[in-house]
Coordinates of C-alpha atoms in Angstrom, one line a residue:
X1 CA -69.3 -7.0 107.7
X2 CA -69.5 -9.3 110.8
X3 CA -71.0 -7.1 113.8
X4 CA -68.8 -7.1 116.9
X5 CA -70.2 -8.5 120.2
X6 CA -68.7 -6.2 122.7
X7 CA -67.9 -7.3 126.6
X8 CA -67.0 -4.8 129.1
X9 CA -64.6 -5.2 131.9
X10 CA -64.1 -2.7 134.7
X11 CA -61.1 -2.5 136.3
X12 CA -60.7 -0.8 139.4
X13 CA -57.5 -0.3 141.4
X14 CA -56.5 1.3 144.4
X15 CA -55.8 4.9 142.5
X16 CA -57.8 4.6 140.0
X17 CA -61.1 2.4 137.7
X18 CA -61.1 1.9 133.6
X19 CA -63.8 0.6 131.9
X20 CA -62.7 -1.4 128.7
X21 CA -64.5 -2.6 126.0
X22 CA -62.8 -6.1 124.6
X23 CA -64.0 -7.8 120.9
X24 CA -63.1 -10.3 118.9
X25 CA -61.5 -8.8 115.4
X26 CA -59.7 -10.9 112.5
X27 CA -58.8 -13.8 115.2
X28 CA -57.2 -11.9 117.6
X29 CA -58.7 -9.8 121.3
X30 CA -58.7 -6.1 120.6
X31 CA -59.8 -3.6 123.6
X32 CA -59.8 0.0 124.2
X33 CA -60.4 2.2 126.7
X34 CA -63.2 4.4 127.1
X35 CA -63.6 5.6 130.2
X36 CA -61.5 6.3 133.2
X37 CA -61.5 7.4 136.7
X38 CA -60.1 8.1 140.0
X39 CA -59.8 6.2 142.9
X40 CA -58.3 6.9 146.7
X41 CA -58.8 6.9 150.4
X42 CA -60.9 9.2 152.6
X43 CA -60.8 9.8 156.2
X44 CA -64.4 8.7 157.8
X45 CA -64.9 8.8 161.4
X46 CA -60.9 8.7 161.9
X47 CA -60.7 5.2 159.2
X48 CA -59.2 5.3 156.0
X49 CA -62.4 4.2 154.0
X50 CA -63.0 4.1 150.0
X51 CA -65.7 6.3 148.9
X52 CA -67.8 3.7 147.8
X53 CA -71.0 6.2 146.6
X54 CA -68.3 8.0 144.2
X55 CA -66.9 4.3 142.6
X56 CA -70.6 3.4 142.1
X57 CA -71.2 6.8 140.4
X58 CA -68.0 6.2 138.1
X59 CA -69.2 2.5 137.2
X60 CA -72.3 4.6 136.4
X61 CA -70.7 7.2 134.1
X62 CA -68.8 4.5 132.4
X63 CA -71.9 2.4 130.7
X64 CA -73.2 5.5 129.9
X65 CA -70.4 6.6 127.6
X66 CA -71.3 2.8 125.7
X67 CA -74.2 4.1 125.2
X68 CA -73.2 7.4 123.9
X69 CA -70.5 5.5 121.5
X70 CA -73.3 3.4 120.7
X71 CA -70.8 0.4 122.0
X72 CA -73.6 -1.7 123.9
X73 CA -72.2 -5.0 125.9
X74 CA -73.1 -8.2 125.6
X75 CA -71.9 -8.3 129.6
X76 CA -70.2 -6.1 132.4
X77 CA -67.4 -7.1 134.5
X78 CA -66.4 -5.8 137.9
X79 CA -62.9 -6.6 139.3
X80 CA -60.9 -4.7 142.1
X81 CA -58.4 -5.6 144.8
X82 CA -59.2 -7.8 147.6
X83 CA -59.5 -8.1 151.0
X84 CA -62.1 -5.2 151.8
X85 CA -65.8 -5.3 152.2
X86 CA -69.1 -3.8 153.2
X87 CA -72.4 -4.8 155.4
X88 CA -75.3 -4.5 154.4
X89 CA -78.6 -4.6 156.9
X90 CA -81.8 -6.7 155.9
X91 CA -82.9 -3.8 153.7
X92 CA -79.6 -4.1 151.7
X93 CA -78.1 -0.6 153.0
X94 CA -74.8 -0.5 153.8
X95 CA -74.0 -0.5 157.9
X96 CA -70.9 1.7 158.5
X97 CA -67.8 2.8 156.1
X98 CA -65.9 1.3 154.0
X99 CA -62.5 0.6 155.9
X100 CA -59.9 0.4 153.3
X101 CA -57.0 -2.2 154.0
X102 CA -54.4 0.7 154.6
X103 CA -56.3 1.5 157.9
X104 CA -55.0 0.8 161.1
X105 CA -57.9 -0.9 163.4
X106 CA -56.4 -4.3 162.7
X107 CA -53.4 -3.2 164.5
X108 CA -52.7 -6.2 167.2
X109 CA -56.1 -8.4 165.6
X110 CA -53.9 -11.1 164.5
X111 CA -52.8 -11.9 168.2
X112 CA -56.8 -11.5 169.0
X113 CA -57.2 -14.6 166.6
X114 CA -54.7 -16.5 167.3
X115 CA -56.6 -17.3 171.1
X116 CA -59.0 -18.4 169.5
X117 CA -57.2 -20.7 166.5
X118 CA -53.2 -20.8 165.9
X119 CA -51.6 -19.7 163.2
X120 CA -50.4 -22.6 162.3
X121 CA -53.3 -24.3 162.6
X122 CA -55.4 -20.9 160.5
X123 CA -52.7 -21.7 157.7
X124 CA -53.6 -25.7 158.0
X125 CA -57.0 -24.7 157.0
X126 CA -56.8 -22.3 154.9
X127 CA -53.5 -21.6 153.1
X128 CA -53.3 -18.1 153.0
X129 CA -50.5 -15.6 153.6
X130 CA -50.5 -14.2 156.9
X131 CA -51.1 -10.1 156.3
X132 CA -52.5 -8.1 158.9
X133 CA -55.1 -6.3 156.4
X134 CA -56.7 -9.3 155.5
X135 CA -60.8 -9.9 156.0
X136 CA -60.7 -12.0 158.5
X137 CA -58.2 -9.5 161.3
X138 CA -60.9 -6.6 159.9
X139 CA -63.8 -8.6 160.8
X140 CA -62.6 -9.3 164.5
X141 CA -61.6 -5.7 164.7
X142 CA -65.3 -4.8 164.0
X143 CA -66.5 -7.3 166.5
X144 CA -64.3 -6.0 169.0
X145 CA -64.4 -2.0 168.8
X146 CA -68.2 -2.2 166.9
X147 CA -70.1 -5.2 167.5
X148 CA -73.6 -3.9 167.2
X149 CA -72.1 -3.7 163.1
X150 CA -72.2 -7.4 163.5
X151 CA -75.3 -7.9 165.0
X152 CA -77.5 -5.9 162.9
X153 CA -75.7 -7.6 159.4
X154 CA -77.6 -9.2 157.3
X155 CA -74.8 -9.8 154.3
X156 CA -70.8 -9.5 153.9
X157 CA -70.6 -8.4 150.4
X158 CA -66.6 -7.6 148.8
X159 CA -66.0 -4.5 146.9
X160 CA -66.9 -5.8 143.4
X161 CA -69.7 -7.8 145.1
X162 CA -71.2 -4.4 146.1
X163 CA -70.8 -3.1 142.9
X164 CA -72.9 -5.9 141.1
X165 CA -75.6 -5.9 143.7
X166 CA -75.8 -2.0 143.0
X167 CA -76.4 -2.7 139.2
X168 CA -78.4 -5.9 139.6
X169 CA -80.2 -6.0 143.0
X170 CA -78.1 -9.4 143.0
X171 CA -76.0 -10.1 146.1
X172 CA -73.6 -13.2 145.4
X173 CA -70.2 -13.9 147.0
X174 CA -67.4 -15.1 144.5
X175 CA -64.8 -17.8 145.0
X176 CA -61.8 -16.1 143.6
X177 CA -61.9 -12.7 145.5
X178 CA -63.5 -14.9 148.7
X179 CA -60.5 -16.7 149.3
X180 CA -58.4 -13.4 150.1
X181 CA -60.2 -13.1 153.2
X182 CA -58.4 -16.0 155.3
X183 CA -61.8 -17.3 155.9
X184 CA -62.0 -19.9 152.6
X185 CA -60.9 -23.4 153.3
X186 CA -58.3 -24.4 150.8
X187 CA -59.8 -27.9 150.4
X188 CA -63.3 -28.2 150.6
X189 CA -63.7 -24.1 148.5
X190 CA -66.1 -23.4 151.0
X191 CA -66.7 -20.8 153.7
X192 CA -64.9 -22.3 156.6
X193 CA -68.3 -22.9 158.8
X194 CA -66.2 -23.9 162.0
X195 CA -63.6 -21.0 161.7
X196 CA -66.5 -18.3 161.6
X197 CA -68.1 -20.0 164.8
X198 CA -65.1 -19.8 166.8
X199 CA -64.7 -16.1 165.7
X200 CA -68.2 -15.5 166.8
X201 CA -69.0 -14.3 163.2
X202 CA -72.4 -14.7 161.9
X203 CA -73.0 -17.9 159.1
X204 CA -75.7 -15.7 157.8
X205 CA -73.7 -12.9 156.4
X206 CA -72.1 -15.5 153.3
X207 CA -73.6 -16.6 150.8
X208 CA -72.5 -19.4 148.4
X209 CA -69.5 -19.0 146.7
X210 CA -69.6 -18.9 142.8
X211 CA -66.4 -19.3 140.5
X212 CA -65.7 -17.1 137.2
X213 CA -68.3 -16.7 134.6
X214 CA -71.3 -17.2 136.6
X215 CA -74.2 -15.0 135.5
X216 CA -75.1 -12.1 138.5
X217 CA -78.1 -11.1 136.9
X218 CA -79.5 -8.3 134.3
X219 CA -79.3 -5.0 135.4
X220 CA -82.2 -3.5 137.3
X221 CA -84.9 -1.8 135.7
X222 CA -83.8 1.6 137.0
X223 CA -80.2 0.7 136.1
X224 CA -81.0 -0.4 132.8
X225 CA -83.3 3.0 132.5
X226 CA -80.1 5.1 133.8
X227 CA -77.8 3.8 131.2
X228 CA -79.7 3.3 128.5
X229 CA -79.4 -0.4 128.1
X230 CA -79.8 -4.0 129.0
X231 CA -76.9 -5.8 129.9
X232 CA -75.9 -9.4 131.7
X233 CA -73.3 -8.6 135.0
X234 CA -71.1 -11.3 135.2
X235 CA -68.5 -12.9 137.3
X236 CA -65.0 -12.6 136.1
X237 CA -62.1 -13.6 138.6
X238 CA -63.2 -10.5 140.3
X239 CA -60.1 -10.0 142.5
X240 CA -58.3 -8.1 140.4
X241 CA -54.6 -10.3 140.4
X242 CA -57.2 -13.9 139.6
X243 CA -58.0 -12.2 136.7
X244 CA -54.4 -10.8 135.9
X245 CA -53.3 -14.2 136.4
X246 CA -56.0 -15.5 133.8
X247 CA -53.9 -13.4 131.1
X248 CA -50.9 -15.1 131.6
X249 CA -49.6 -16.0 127.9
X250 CA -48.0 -18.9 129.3
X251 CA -49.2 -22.7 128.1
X252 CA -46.8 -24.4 130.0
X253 CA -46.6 -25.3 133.3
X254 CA -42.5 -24.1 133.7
X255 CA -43.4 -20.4 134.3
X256 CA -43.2 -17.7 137.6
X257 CA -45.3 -14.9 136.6
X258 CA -45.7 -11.9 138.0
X259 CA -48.6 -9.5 138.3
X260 CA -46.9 -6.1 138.9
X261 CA -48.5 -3.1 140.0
X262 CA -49.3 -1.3 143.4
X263 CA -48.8 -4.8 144.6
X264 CA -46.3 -7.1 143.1
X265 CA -47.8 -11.0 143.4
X266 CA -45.2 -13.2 142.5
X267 CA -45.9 -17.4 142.1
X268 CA -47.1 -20.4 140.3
X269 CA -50.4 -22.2 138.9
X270 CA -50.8 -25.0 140.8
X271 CA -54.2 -27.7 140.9
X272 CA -53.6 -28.5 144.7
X273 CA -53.1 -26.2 147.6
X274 CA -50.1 -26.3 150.1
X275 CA -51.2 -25.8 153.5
X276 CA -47.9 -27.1 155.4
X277 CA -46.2 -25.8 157.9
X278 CA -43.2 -25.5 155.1
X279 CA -45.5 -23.3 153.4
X280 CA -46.3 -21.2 156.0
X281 CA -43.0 -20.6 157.1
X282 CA -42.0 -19.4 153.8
X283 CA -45.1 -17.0 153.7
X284 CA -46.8 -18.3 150.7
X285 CA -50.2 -18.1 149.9
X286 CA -52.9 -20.4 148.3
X287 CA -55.3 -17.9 146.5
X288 CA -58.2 -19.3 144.4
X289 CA -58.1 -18.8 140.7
X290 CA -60.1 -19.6 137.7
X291 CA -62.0 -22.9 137.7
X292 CA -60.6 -23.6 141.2
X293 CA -56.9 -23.7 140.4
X294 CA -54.8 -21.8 143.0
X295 CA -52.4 -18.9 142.9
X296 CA -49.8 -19.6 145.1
X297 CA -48.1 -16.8 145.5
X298 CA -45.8 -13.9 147.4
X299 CA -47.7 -10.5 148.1
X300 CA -44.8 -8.2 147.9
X301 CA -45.2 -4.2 148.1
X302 CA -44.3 -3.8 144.5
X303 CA -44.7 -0.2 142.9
X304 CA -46.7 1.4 145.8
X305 CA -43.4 2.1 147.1
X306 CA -41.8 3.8 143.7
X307 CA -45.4 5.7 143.5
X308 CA -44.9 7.1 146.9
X309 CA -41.5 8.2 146.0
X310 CA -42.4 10.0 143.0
X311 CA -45.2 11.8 144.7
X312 CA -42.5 13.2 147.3
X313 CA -39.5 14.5 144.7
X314 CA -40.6 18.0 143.8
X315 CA -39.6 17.4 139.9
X316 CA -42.3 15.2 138.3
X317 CA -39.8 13.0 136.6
X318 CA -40.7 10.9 133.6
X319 CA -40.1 7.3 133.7
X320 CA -37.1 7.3 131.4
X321 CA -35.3 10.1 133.6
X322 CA -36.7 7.6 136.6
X323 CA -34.9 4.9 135.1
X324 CA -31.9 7.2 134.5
X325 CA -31.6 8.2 138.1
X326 CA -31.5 4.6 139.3
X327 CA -28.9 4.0 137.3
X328 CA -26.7 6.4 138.5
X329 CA -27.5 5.6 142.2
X330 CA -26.2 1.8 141.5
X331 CA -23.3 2.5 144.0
X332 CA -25.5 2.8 146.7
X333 CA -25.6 -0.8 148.8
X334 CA -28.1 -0.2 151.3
X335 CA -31.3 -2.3 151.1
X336 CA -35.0 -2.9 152.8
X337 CA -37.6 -5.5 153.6
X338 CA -39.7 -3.8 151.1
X339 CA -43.0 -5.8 153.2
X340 CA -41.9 -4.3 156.2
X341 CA -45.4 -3.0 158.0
X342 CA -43.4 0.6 157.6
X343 CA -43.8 0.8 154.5
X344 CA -47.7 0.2 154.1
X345 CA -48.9 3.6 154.6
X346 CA -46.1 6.1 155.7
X347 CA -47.0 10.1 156.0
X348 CA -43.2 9.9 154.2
X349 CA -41.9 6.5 151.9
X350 CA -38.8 8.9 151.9
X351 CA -38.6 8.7 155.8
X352 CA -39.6 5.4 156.2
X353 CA -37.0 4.2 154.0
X354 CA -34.5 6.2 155.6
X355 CA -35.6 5.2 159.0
X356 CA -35.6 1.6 158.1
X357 CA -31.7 1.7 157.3
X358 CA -30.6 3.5 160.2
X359 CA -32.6 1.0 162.3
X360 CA -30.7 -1.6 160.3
X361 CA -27.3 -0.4 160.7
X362 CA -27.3 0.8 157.2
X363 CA -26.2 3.6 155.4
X364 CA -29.2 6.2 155.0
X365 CA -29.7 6.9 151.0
X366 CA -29.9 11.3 151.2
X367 CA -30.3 12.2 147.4
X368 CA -33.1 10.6 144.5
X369 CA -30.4 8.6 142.4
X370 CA -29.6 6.7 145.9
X371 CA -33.6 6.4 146.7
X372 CA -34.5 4.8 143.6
X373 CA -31.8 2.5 143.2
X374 CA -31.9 1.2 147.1
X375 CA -36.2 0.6 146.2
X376 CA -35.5 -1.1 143.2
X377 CA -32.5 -3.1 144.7
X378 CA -34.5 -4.3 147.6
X379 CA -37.7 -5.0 145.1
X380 CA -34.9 -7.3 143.0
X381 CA -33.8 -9.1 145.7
X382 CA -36.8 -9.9 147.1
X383 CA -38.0 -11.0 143.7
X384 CA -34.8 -13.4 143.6
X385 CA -35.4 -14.4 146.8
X386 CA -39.2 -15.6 146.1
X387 CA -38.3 -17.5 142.9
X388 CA -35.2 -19.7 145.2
X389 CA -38.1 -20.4 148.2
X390 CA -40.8 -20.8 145.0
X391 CA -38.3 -23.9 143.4
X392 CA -37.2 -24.9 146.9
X393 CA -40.4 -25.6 148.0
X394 CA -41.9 -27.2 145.0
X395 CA -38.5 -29.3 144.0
X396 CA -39.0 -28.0 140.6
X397 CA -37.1 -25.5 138.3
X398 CA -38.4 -22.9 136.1
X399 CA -37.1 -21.3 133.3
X400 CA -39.2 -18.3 132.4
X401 CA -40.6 -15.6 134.2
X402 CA -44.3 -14.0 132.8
X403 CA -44.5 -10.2 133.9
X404 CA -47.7 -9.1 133.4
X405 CA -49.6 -5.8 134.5
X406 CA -48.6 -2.2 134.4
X407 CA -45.2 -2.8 136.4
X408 CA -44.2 -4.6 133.5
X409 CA -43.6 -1.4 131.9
X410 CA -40.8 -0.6 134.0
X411 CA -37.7 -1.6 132.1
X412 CA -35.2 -0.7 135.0
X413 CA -37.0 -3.1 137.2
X414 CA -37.6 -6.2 134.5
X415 CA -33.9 -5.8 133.6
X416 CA -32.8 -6.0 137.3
X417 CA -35.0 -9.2 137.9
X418 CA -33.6 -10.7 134.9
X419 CA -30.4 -10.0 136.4
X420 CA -30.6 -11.2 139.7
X421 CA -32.6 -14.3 138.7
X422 CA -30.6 -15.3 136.0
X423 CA -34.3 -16.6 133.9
X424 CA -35.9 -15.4 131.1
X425 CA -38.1 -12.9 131.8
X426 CA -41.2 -11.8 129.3
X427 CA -42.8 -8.4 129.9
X428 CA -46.5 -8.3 129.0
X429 CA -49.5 -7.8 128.5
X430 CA -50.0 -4.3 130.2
X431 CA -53.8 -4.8 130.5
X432 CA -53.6 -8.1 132.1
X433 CA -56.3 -7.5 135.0
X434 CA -58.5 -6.1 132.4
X435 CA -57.4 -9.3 129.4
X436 CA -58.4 -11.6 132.0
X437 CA -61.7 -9.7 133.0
X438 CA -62.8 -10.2 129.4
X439 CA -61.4 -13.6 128.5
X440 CA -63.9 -15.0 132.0
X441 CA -66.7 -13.2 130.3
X442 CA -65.9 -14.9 126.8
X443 CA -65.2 -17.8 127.8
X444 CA -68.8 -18.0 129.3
X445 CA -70.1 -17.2 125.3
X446 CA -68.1 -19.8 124.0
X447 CA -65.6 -18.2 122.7
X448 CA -62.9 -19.8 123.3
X449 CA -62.8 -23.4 124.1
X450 CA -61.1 -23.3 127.6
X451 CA -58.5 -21.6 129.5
X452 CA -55.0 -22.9 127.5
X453 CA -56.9 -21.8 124.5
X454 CA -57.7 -18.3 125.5
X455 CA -53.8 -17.8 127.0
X456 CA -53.0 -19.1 123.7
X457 CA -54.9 -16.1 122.0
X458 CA -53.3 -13.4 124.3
X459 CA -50.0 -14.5 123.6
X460 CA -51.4 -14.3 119.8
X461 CA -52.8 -10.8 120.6
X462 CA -50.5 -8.8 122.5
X463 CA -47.4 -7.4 122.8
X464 CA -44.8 -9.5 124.9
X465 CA -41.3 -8.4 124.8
X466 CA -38.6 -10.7 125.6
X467 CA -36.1 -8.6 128.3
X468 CA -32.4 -8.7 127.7
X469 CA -30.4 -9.4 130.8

């Protein structure tokens, strides 16, 4: 019997981290999940800050469980959201908290930058979706309220980055997860050396950039002592959508997918970036993806707002009652800009929705059936809406759309955006951060032979349902 070389990707989100061990079995990807964890805010000298010691201590717990299964990987992967990011002093200790993107200290940051570059001219460079959480409106916020941060920094090191320098003694910046920070240029891949000056942002802190599938580096002596193992650390996409959008099982080129989850990213694969004003205007982004392709791409709020729902309605509904609910709330009309800023981090998502339609004129929705249904409604539209400015802007039509992620699940939803889109819409894989984790760290044994081939082996290997409008 043919022994199984084992990868392991870890998967952390904004609520919570899995660590998934992913084969090769009888020609297709099999995974399972062996450990889990959870993930959330803290309040740290007033900032809403991740609790960075604990996620290290769950990576941690999670390669010791392969070694109590007896499960030992051939190589560890780290992906998590984007955006966010620690210091770290010449010693390689960590200066200050670290600020999640939910915080408010980039409140008014994006007006800061635009004195010293336009946002036009920001976009021209760099292609990316103006949000007010991104790297670069955190970074000026630190240089403005706590500059001696700045000063004292010796590295800028992402949240995965971190990770891997905690398990390898490694520090290395990677291109995918880089390019959320609004400080990549679109062309060249690079840091943008000339932006950072004008920002008065130390060169020093970034290191080269390095795609998917580069090798960090063993773990440490102690780390390999702690777990019981040697292991190679290696790069997947290692923002978490790069990789979801790895484990797309499409092998054409006339597919929308979507990566549905706390975020919803909605786009296209595309080999060139669009950095016009067009672009701009239509808030798209130009995110870097595996061997330099680019995601271009909607952020939309996506289920962070359903989540927040369910955690205010004093029944703990299952989905199917969820799902029932909506449907009987169809009457309602009232709709929101689900990417409103209200809606980012609300002490009440039941308020804010509220609020938002009385500011709009609109008819307030009072009971769950008409909560649901006006969420899902405006999450639709907004869908529809992104596919039109997605075809108007690239002159092309497309007949399929991939939903991949743990959103997918969500048959109310993938029925509505069949609806309102009038395409075909696929649902699946769940796991597709995770799928794509593994497939980078394959595809660096030789596994497969290149990117179509691996999409061609998830489609192969997991479940994807067609939705019936």
């Amino acid at each position: 019997m043919e022994e199984k070389t084992y990868h392991l990707a870890i998967d952390i989100g904004a609520s919570s981290g899995r660590h998934i061990l992913g084969w090769m079995e009888n020609g297709k990807i099999r995974m399972e999940e062996i450990y889990r964890f959870e993930n959330h805010l803290v309040k740290q000298n007033g900032h809403l800050c991740w609790d960075i010691d604990h996620l290290f201590h769950e990576v941690v717990a999670g390669l010791k469980e392969c070694k109590r299964l007896e499960r030992i990987p051939a190589s560890v992967g780290i992906d998590t959201w984007g955006v966010d990011f620690v210091l770290l002093d010449a010693q390689g200790n960590m200066l200050g908290s670290a600020v999640g993107y939910r915080d408010g200290r980039t409140k008014g940051m994006d007006k800061v930058v635009y004195e010293t570059m336009p946002e036009a001219e920001l976009y021209s460079r760099n292609g990316i979706q103006k949000q007010i959480f991104n790297t670069i409106y955190q970074l000026v916020a630190l240089r403005e309220t706590e500059p001696e941060l700045l000063v004292h920094a010796d590295r800028f090191l992402m949240i995965p980055e971190y990770l891997n320098y905690r398990l390898t003694g490694v520090a290395m910046n990677e291109y995918t997860n880089a390019t959320t920070t609004q400080l990549v240029n679109a062309k060249t891949q690079d840091w943008d050396w000339e932006l950072l000056d004008q920002l008065d942002i130390p060169r020093k802190l970034f290191g080269k950039l390095e795609p998917p599938k580069t090798l960090v580096g063993k773990l440490s002596d102690a780390m390999a002592e702690a777990v019981g193992f040697q292991t190679d650390v290696v790069l997947p996409a290692t923002h978490d959508t790069g990789s979801a959008v790895m484990a797309v099982p499409a092998t054409d080129e006339e597919s929308i997918y979507l990566s549905s989850g706390t975020w919803s990213l909605m786009g296209i694969e595309r080999l060139i970036p669009d950095c016009t004003e067009k672009s701009r205007k239509h808030n798209f982004t130009n995110e870097g993806g595996y061997h330099f392709r680019y995601r271009y791409l909607k952020n939309i709020m996506g289920m962070w707002m359903m989540q927040s729902l369910r955690k205010e309605f004093k029944h703990a509904y299952t989905f199917e009652e969820l799902y029932e609910l909506a449907h009987i709330g169809r009457y309602f009309t009232s709709t929101v800009d689900v990417n409103d800023d209200s809606f980012l981090a609300p002490d009440s998502m039941i308020q804010a929705v509220q609020a938002y339609c009385e500011k709009t004129g609109q008819e307030k929705p009072e009971t769950e059936c008409e909560l649901l249904y006006c969420i899902y409604h405006s999450l639709a539209n907004c869908y529809a809406k992104t596919v039109a400015e997605i075809e108007e802007v690239t002159g092309k039509k497309y007949k399929k759309i991939h939903v991949v992620g743990g959103g997918c699940q969500d048959k109310f939803l993938n029925k509505m955006l069949a609806d309102e889109t009038g395409k075909d819409v696929y649902a699946g894989p769940i796991e597709a951060t995770a799928i794509g984790n593994l497939m980078a760290q394959m595809l660096r044994k030789g596994v497969f032979a290149d990117l179509t081939e691996a999409r061609k082996m998830v489609a192969k290997s997991f479940d994807v349902k067609r939705v019936e409008a």
